[in-house]
Short mmCIF file of C-alpha atoms in Angstrom, two decimals:
data_model
loop_
_atom_site.label_atom_id
_atom_site.label_comp_id
_atom_site.label_asym_id
_atom_site.label_seq_id
_atom_site.Cartn_x
_atom_site.Cartn_y
_atom_site.Cartn_z
CA MET A 30 -11.02 32.00 0.08
CA SER A 31 -11.44 29.68 -2.32
CA ALA A 32 -9.85 26.07 -2.55
CA LYS A 33 -6.56 25.60 -3.53
CA LYS A 34 -5.80 23.24 -6.61
CA PHE A 35 -4.06 20.06 -5.84
CA CYS A 36 -2.19 17.46 -8.53
CA LEU A 37 -1.55 13.94 -6.65
CA ILE A 38 0.83 12.18 -9.44
CA SER A 39 0.62 8.38 -8.23
CA ILE A 40 3.23 5.72 -10.25
CA ASN A 41 -0.59 3.30 -9.23
CA SER A 42 -3.71 3.08 -9.74
CA TYR A 43 -6.85 3.98 -8.23
CA ASN A 44 -8.73 1.50 -10.01
CA GLU A 45 -5.44 -1.53 -9.07
CA LEU A 46 -6.34 -3.91 -6.00
CA THR A 47 -2.96 -4.11 -4.73
CA GLY A 48 -0.93 -2.11 -1.81
CA GLY A 49 -0.07 0.87 -3.34
CA GLY A 50 -3.80 1.03 -4.97
CA VAL A 51 -5.59 0.97 -1.55
CA TYR A 52 -2.69 3.47 -0.42
CA LEU A 53 -3.40 6.27 -3.48
CA ARG A 54 -7.05 5.44 -3.16
CA THR A 55 -5.70 6.54 1.00
CA LEU A 56 -4.83 9.75 -0.33
CA VAL A 57 -7.11 10.43 -2.45
CA SER A 58 -10.09 10.02 0.57
CA PHE A 59 -7.23 12.26 2.89
CA LEU A 60 -7.26 15.31 0.16
CA ASN A 61 -10.78 15.61 -0.24
CA LYS A 62 -10.99 16.08 3.55
CA GLN A 63 -8.89 19.03 2.95
CA ASN A 64 -10.16 22.11 1.17
CA VAL A 65 -8.52 21.36 -2.54
CA GLU A 66 -10.03 20.69 -5.99
CA LEU A 67 -8.43 17.85 -6.39
CA THR A 68 -7.25 16.92 -10.32
CA LEU A 69 -5.84 12.77 -10.23
CA VAL A 70 -2.46 12.24 -12.02
CA ASP A 71 -2.32 7.53 -12.27
CA LYS A 72 -1.42 5.27 -13.64
CA ASP A 73 -3.14 3.57 -16.61
CA ILE A 74 -5.08 -0.33 -16.45
CA SER A 75 -7.74 -2.52 -17.69
CA GLU A 76 -10.35 -2.75 -14.75
CA LYS A 77 -12.41 0.10 -14.09
CA ASN A 78 -13.44 -0.87 -10.58
CA PHE A 79 -14.00 2.61 -8.55
CA ASP A 80 -15.79 5.89 -9.40
CA VAL A 81 -12.79 8.60 -8.70
CA PRO A 82 -13.38 11.29 -6.47
CA ALA A 83 -11.82 13.99 -8.37
CA ALA A 84 -12.98 17.28 -10.21
CA LYS A 85 -10.15 15.49 -13.02
CA HIS A 86 -8.92 12.29 -13.51
CA PHE A 87 -5.96 11.37 -16.52
CA SER A 88 -4.91 7.81 -16.97
CA LEU A 89 -0.50 7.79 -18.68
CA SER A 90 -0.12 4.40 -19.76
CA LYS A 91 2.62 2.22 -18.54
CA GLY A 92 4.63 -0.36 -20.71
CA LEU A 93 8.22 -1.89 -21.80
CA LEU A 94 9.10 0.18 -23.33
CA GLN A 95 8.60 3.64 -21.46
CA ASP A 96 10.07 1.11 -18.82
CA VAL A 97 12.60 0.66 -20.45
CA ILE A 98 13.06 4.69 -21.95
CA SER A 99 12.63 6.50 -18.29
CA ARG A 100 15.11 4.14 -16.53
CA ALA A 101 17.44 5.31 -19.23
CA LEU A 102 17.34 8.79 -18.30
CA LEU A 103 17.82 7.58 -14.36
CA LEU A 104 13.76 7.60 -13.58
CA PRO A 105 13.05 4.37 -11.83
CA SER A 106 9.37 4.51 -13.23
CA PHE A 107 7.71 4.89 -16.15
CA TYR A 108 6.88 8.86 -15.94
CA MET A 109 9.75 10.06 -18.03
CA VAL A 110 8.21 9.63 -21.46
CA HIS A 111 5.32 11.61 -20.63
CA LEU A 112 6.94 14.59 -18.46
CA PHE A 113 5.64 17.30 -21.13
CA THR A 114 1.95 15.89 -20.44
CA ILE A 115 2.48 15.95 -16.16
CA LEU A 116 4.38 19.56 -16.37
CA ARG A 117 1.28 20.24 -18.15
CA ILE A 118 -1.85 19.49 -15.76
CA CYS A 119 1.06 21.05 -13.13
CA ARG A 120 0.89 24.42 -14.33
CA ASP A 121 -2.78 24.58 -13.46
CA ASN A 122 -2.65 24.18 -10.28
CA ASP A 123 -1.21 25.40 -7.48
CA ILE A 124 0.41 22.30 -5.32
CA ILE A 125 1.93 19.54 -6.28
CA GLY A 126 1.94 15.90 -4.26
CA ILE A 127 3.67 13.02 -5.90
CA HIS A 128 3.00 9.88 -4.51
CA ASN A 129 6.03 7.07 -4.04
CA SER A 130 9.69 8.71 -3.97
CA ARG A 131 10.68 7.03 -7.25
CA LEU A 132 9.68 9.88 -9.02
CA GLY A 133 12.04 12.29 -7.34
CA ILE A 134 13.03 13.58 -10.79
CA ILE A 135 10.02 14.43 -11.66
CA CYS A 136 9.90 16.21 -8.09
CA TYR A 137 12.83 18.44 -9.01
CA LEU A 138 12.07 19.60 -13.51
CA ILE A 139 8.64 20.53 -12.09
CA LYS A 140 10.20 22.86 -9.23
CA LEU A 141 12.88 23.45 -11.77
CA PHE A 142 10.52 24.18 -14.67
CA PHE A 143 7.69 25.90 -11.33
CA PRO A 144 10.00 26.96 -8.46
CA LYS A 145 6.99 29.49 -7.13
CA LYS A 146 4.95 25.84 -6.62
CA ASN A 147 5.17 24.12 -3.00
CA ILE A 148 5.38 20.33 -3.58
CA ILE A 149 4.11 17.39 -1.27
CA LEU A 150 6.29 13.79 -1.21
CA PHE A 151 4.12 10.95 -0.30
CA THR A 152 6.51 8.20 0.73
CA ASP A 153 4.66 4.98 0.86
CA ASN A 154 7.89 2.53 1.67
CA PHE A 155 11.58 3.03 2.33
CA GLU A 156 12.18 1.97 -1.39
CA PHE A 157 15.94 1.46 -1.17
CA ASN A 158 15.77 0.13 2.20
CA LEU A 159 12.91 -2.47 0.27
CA ILE A 160 15.28 -3.24 -3.14
CA SER A 161 18.39 -3.95 -0.86
CA GLN A 162 15.84 -6.98 1.20
CA LYS A 163 16.32 -8.53 -2.77
CA LYS A 164 18.75 -10.74 -3.85
CA ALA A 165 21.03 -8.33 -6.28
CA THR A 166 21.70 -8.85 -9.66
CA VAL A 167 23.15 -6.92 -12.34
CA THR A 168 19.65 -5.42 -12.58
CA SER A 169 19.30 -4.49 -9.41
CA ILE A 170 21.92 -2.77 -8.20
CA TYR A 171 21.27 -0.67 -11.55
CA GLU A 172 17.96 -0.11 -9.79
CA LYS A 173 19.25 0.31 -6.57
CA LEU A 174 21.28 3.33 -7.56
CA ILE A 175 18.46 5.22 -8.78
CA ILE A 176 15.93 4.26 -6.41
CA ARG A 177 18.48 6.24 -4.19
CA PHE A 178 18.97 8.62 -6.67
CA ASN A 179 15.41 8.79 -6.79
CA GLU A 180 15.09 9.21 -3.48
CA TRP A 181 17.29 11.09 -1.55
CA LEU A 182 16.57 14.41 -4.53
CA GLY A 183 12.54 14.10 -3.38
CA LEU A 184 13.59 14.73 0.15
CA TYR A 185 15.13 17.80 -0.37
CA ILE A 186 13.45 19.40 -3.02
CA SER A 187 9.31 18.62 -1.38
CA ASP A 188 8.39 21.04 0.19
CA LEU A 189 7.33 18.68 2.90
CA VAL A 190 6.83 15.09 3.18
CA THR A 191 4.51 12.57 4.10
CA TYR A 192 5.33 9.31 5.49
CA ILE A 193 2.98 6.03 5.96
CA THR A 194 4.22 5.25 9.25
CA GLU A 195 7.05 6.84 11.97
CA ASN A 196 8.92 3.56 11.57
CA ASP A 197 9.80 4.95 8.16
CA ARG A 198 10.00 8.88 8.95
CA GLU A 199 12.91 7.74 11.78
CA LEU A 200 14.43 5.17 9.33
CA MET A 201 14.92 7.94 5.93
CA ASN A 202 16.19 10.52 8.42
CA ASP A 203 18.90 8.59 9.80
CA TYR A 204 19.58 7.38 6.57
CA TYR A 205 19.48 10.47 3.88
CA LYS A 206 20.74 12.43 6.85
CA ASN A 207 17.94 14.76 8.32
CA CYS A 208 16.38 15.62 4.69
CA GLN A 209 13.25 17.33 5.20
CA GLN A 210 12.06 18.45 8.55
CA LYS A 211 8.80 19.09 7.08
CA HIS A 212 6.86 16.03 7.86
CA LEU A 213 3.08 14.00 8.56
CA VAL A 214 1.73 10.29 8.70
CA ILE A 215 -0.47 9.88 6.74
CA PRO A 216 -1.15 5.69 8.15
CA VAL A 217 -3.45 3.74 5.49
CA VAL A 218 -7.40 3.76 5.45
CA TYR A 219 -9.06 1.40 4.17
CA GLU A 220 -13.03 2.58 3.99
CA ASN A 221 -15.53 -0.90 2.87
CA THR A 222 -16.40 0.19 -1.04
CA GLN A 223 -19.38 -1.41 -3.86
CA SER A 224 -16.57 -1.78 -6.52
CA LYS A 225 -17.60 -2.12 -10.45
CA ASN A 226 -16.73 -6.01 -9.95
CA SER A 227 -19.90 -8.71 -10.53
CA ILE A 228 -18.49 -11.94 -8.91
CA SER A 229 -17.93 -15.40 -10.48
CA SER A 230 -19.76 -18.88 -10.60
CA ALA A 231 -16.08 -20.49 -9.99
CA PHE A 232 -15.87 -18.57 -7.33
CA ILE A 233 -19.18 -18.66 -5.33
CA ASN A 234 -18.95 -22.47 -6.37
CA LYS A 235 -15.03 -22.63 -3.91
CA ILE A 236 -16.25 -20.03 -1.70
CA ASN A 237 -19.52 -21.85 -1.34
CA ILE A 238 -16.96 -25.64 -0.46
CA LEU A 239 -15.20 -23.29 2.11
CA ASN A 240 -17.99 -21.93 3.77
CA ALA A 241 -19.17 -26.08 4.59
CA ASP A 242 -15.28 -26.62 6.02
CA SER A 243 -16.51 -25.88 9.66
CA ARG A 244 -12.89 -25.42 10.61
CA ARG A 245 -10.81 -22.18 11.62
CA LYS A 246 -10.56 -19.80 8.33
CA LEU A 247 -6.93 -18.71 8.65
CA VAL A 248 -6.55 -16.12 5.65
CA PHE A 249 -4.02 -14.36 3.85
CA THR A 250 -4.01 -12.39 1.79
CA ALA A 251 -1.14 -10.12 -0.56
CA SER A 252 0.50 -10.42 -4.33
CA PHE A 253 2.19 -12.65 -4.59
CA ASP A 254 5.47 -11.31 -6.82
CA PHE A 255 6.42 -9.05 -4.08
CA PHE A 256 9.13 -10.68 -2.67
CA PRO A 257 8.39 -10.70 0.74
CA ASN A 258 4.46 -11.64 0.28
CA VAL A 259 6.12 -14.57 -1.22
CA GLU A 260 8.25 -16.04 1.72
CA ALA A 261 5.53 -15.95 4.06
CA ALA A 262 3.41 -18.05 1.40
CA TYR A 263 5.98 -20.60 2.10
CA LYS A 264 6.00 -20.41 5.75
CA ILE A 265 2.48 -20.66 6.16
CA ILE A 266 2.98 -23.86 3.31
CA GLU A 267 4.51 -25.53 6.35
CA LYS A 268 2.33 -24.34 8.94
CA ALA A 269 -0.49 -25.94 7.39
CA LYS A 270 1.00 -29.24 7.38
CA ASP A 271 2.43 -28.99 11.11
CA ASN A 272 -1.99 -27.75 11.79
CA ASN A 273 -5.04 -29.66 9.65
CA ASN A 274 -7.10 -28.71 12.83
CA VAL A 275 -6.60 -25.66 10.41
CA VAL A 276 -8.01 -24.19 7.21
CA PHE A 277 -5.71 -21.67 5.81
CA VAL A 278 -6.53 -19.09 2.92
CA LEU A 279 -4.37 -17.70 0.62
CA ALA A 280 -5.60 -15.00 -1.69
CA GLY A 281 -3.90 -12.45 -4.33
CA ARG A 282 -2.39 -12.25 -7.49
CA LYS A 283 -0.24 -14.44 -9.15
CA LEU A 284 -0.15 -17.18 -6.71
CA SER A 285 -0.88 -19.32 -9.57
CA SER A 286 3.22 -18.31 -10.19
CA LEU A 287 4.37 -20.19 -6.88
CA SER A 288 5.00 -23.59 -6.37
CA LEU A 289 2.85 -24.12 -3.59
CA GLY A 290 2.32 -27.98 -3.69
CA LYS A 291 -1.86 -29.04 -2.44
CA ASN A 292 -3.21 -29.73 0.83
CA GLU A 293 -5.93 -30.77 2.17
CA ASN A 294 -6.34 -27.87 4.73
CA VAL A 295 -5.03 -25.39 2.02
CA TYR A 296 -7.53 -22.69 0.47
CA MET A 297 -5.90 -20.61 -2.61
CA PHE A 298 -7.62 -17.78 -4.60
CA GLU A 299 -5.61 -16.18 -7.16
CA ASP A 300 -7.04 -12.83 -9.70
CA LEU A 301 -10.00 -11.71 -6.99
CA SER A 302 -12.20 -8.73 -8.05
CA ASN A 303 -12.70 -6.80 -5.54
CA ASP A 304 -15.94 -8.13 -4.23
CA GLU A 305 -14.91 -11.38 -4.86
CA MET A 306 -12.18 -10.38 -1.84
CA SER A 307 -14.67 -8.44 0.41
CA VAL A 308 -17.21 -11.77 0.04
CA LEU A 309 -13.64 -14.79 1.00
CA LEU A 310 -12.88 -12.28 3.87
CA SER A 311 -16.53 -11.94 5.14
CA SER A 312 -15.60 -15.76 4.98
CA CYS A 313 -12.59 -16.26 7.56
CA ASP A 314 -12.17 -15.70 11.17
CA VAL A 315 -8.75 -14.88 11.42
CA PHE A 316 -5.95 -12.48 8.74
CA TYR A 317 -2.74 -14.40 9.32
CA SER A 318 0.69 -12.35 8.61
CA PRO A 319 4.37 -14.07 9.85
CA LEU A 320 5.95 -11.41 7.87
CA MET A 321 9.23 -10.51 8.11
CA LEU A 322 10.92 -8.44 5.57
CA GLY A 323 8.85 -5.58 3.50
CA SER A 324 9.01 -1.53 4.52
CA GLY A 325 5.92 0.59 5.01
CA MET A 326 2.60 0.23 6.47
CA LYS A 327 1.08 -3.62 5.85
CA THR A 328 -2.52 -2.19 3.93
CA LYS A 329 -3.96 -5.49 4.27
CA VAL A 330 -4.05 -5.29 8.26
CA ALA A 331 -6.32 -2.59 7.80
CA GLU A 332 -8.52 -4.00 5.30
CA ALA A 333 -8.86 -7.28 7.51
CA LEU A 334 -9.76 -4.69 10.35
CA SER A 335 -12.23 -3.65 8.32
CA TYR A 336 -14.95 -6.70 8.08
CA GLY A 337 -13.82 -7.40 11.81
CA LEU A 338 -11.18 -9.38 11.89
CA HIS A 339 -8.41 -10.64 14.52
CA VAL A 340 -5.15 -10.69 13.06
CA TYR A 341 -2.20 -12.88 14.35
CA GLY A 342 0.84 -10.64 13.24
CA SER A 343 4.56 -10.23 13.34
CA LYS A 344 5.97 -7.90 15.02
CA HIS A 345 7.25 -6.26 11.41
CA THR A 346 3.49 -6.98 10.33
CA MET A 347 1.85 -4.40 12.36
CA ILE A 348 4.46 -1.59 11.72
CA GLY A 349 2.65 1.48 11.78
CA TYR A 350 -0.25 0.68 13.73
CA GLU A 351 1.48 0.76 17.15
CA GLU A 352 -2.52 2.13 18.27
CA ILE A 353 -4.20 -0.94 18.39
CA LYS A 354 -0.98 -2.95 18.97
CA ASP A 355 -2.20 -4.12 22.42
CA ASN A 356 -5.46 -4.30 21.74
CA LYS A 357 -6.62 -7.65 22.66
CA GLU A 358 -9.74 -8.24 20.83
CA CYS A 359 -8.16 -6.71 17.50
CA ILE A 360 -3.99 -8.18 17.45
CA THR A 361 -2.26 -11.17 18.61
CA LEU A 362 1.56 -10.45 18.49
CA MET A 363 3.77 -13.65 17.32
CA ASN A 364 7.16 -13.58 19.50
CA ASP A 365 8.21 -15.83 16.47
CA ILE A 366 6.69 -16.84 13.29
CA SER A 367 8.14 -20.83 14.26
CA GLU A 368 5.84 -21.19 17.28
CA PRO A 369 2.58 -22.83 17.64
CA LEU A 370 -0.51 -21.69 17.04
CA PRO A 371 -1.61 -20.27 20.13
CA ALA A 372 -5.16 -21.73 20.74
CA HIS A 373 -7.06 -18.41 21.39
CA VAL A 374 -6.39 -18.30 17.18
CA ILE A 375 -7.23 -21.64 16.41
CA ALA A 376 -10.98 -21.40 19.08
CA GLY A 377 -11.63 -17.84 21.17
CA VAL A 378 -14.25 -15.89 20.36
CA PHE A 379 -13.79 -13.01 18.53
CA ASP A 380 -16.42 -9.46 18.41
CA LYS A 381 -16.01 -9.30 14.68
CA ALA A 382 -18.49 -5.78 15.04
CA ASN A 383 -15.68 -3.91 18.06
CA ILE A 384 -12.93 -5.05 15.26
CA CYS A 385 -14.84 -2.86 12.87
CA ALA A 386 -15.88 0.29 15.19
CA VAL A 387 -11.39 0.32 16.43
CA GLN A 388 -11.09 0.46 12.51
CA LYS A 389 -12.55 2.87 11.99
CA THR A 390 -11.95 5.06 14.48
CA TYR A 391 -7.85 4.80 13.64
CA TYR A 392 -8.02 3.16 10.28
CA SER A 393 -10.47 4.94 7.76
CA PRO A 394 -11.20 8.19 6.67
CA ALA A 395 -12.59 9.43 9.44
CA ARG A 396 -9.32 9.79 11.32
CA PHE A 397 -8.75 12.39 9.47
CA SER A 398 -9.68 16.45 10.44
CA GLY A 399 -9.96 18.04 7.29
CA SER A 400 -6.91 20.63 8.86
CA GLU A 401 -3.59 19.18 8.15
CA LEU A 402 -2.24 21.64 5.56
CA ASN A 403 -3.58 24.55 7.22
CA THR A 404 -0.06 25.26 8.37
CA THR A 405 2.09 24.33 5.85
CA PHE A 406 0.52 24.84 2.71
CA GLY A 407 -2.38 27.92 4.54
CA VAL A 408 -5.38 25.40 3.13
CA LYS A 409 -8.09 26.15 5.19
CA SER A 410 -11.17 23.83 5.81
#
């Protein structure tokens, strides 16, 4: 039997280094283990960090004009202006995958034009729940309404819905009242891959200073234009003031947009390349995450584990990592984010090789069997 043609449409870019980019690469890894011929449609960005493992790859432009027009047409993304291009690409594929529940209208229109094609909605957050955590403004109220509409529509239109965690599935199923019976849970996976970026001399100088510091290094990596991560960054700065015997490292894009001040035991790295982030994580000891807000599964935890970092995280941080949350070599759960740093987190010895092995078993592409889509769509591996 020949491979089915599968088109995956994502609001993210395969090349971006955000959590959305990590999960898109998870989905591509998942689909490449199934017996499908993959076409990827994603967001166009200037950085080209990775080779895209797809038979065909189309990147579509995103800008203010595309965002405004799409939202005026009730789509909380940028794809409405690219609708005819998307339909043309979908025409030549058997199964259509939609990455992100913001694209409910796109699901509906594809089903309207191609009623016999199967549609899979790949969710990576409970999007309505996520935006509801933000402070209400006139703009956010409109965004909230159209996100809810699109999420509801996508869940009902799709032939199969996948969730990043069982927790998200339960929350969305309860809120949207048994909206989808056929489902899969596809957690984040992370695989260390070499990118096309070089390492800058400025980064080398800074990492050498960090490595010369003999104190225990706790790191938090994130995109700091995302409000749950902003709140966590401020909590980490407060914790640093009371723990001069420990180094705290913050790394990620938009970090300089925050007013964090300066602390002798806080190191900050902004806009790192994939290879620079790899060097940084290899230099640290513990991934420290006091997150209290957000939705979905925290992709940076899988990344940190792949470098052998012990994770000291809140219960919210560890949603989706239930398979390993009781593994004391890998995880220390916070009872309260204001609690003192545990002695073993500050001074304990962790087996990085063992942590890497656990990550590979549960949160790398090795966890996918290749038969996940068999019963639903007759995809034979």
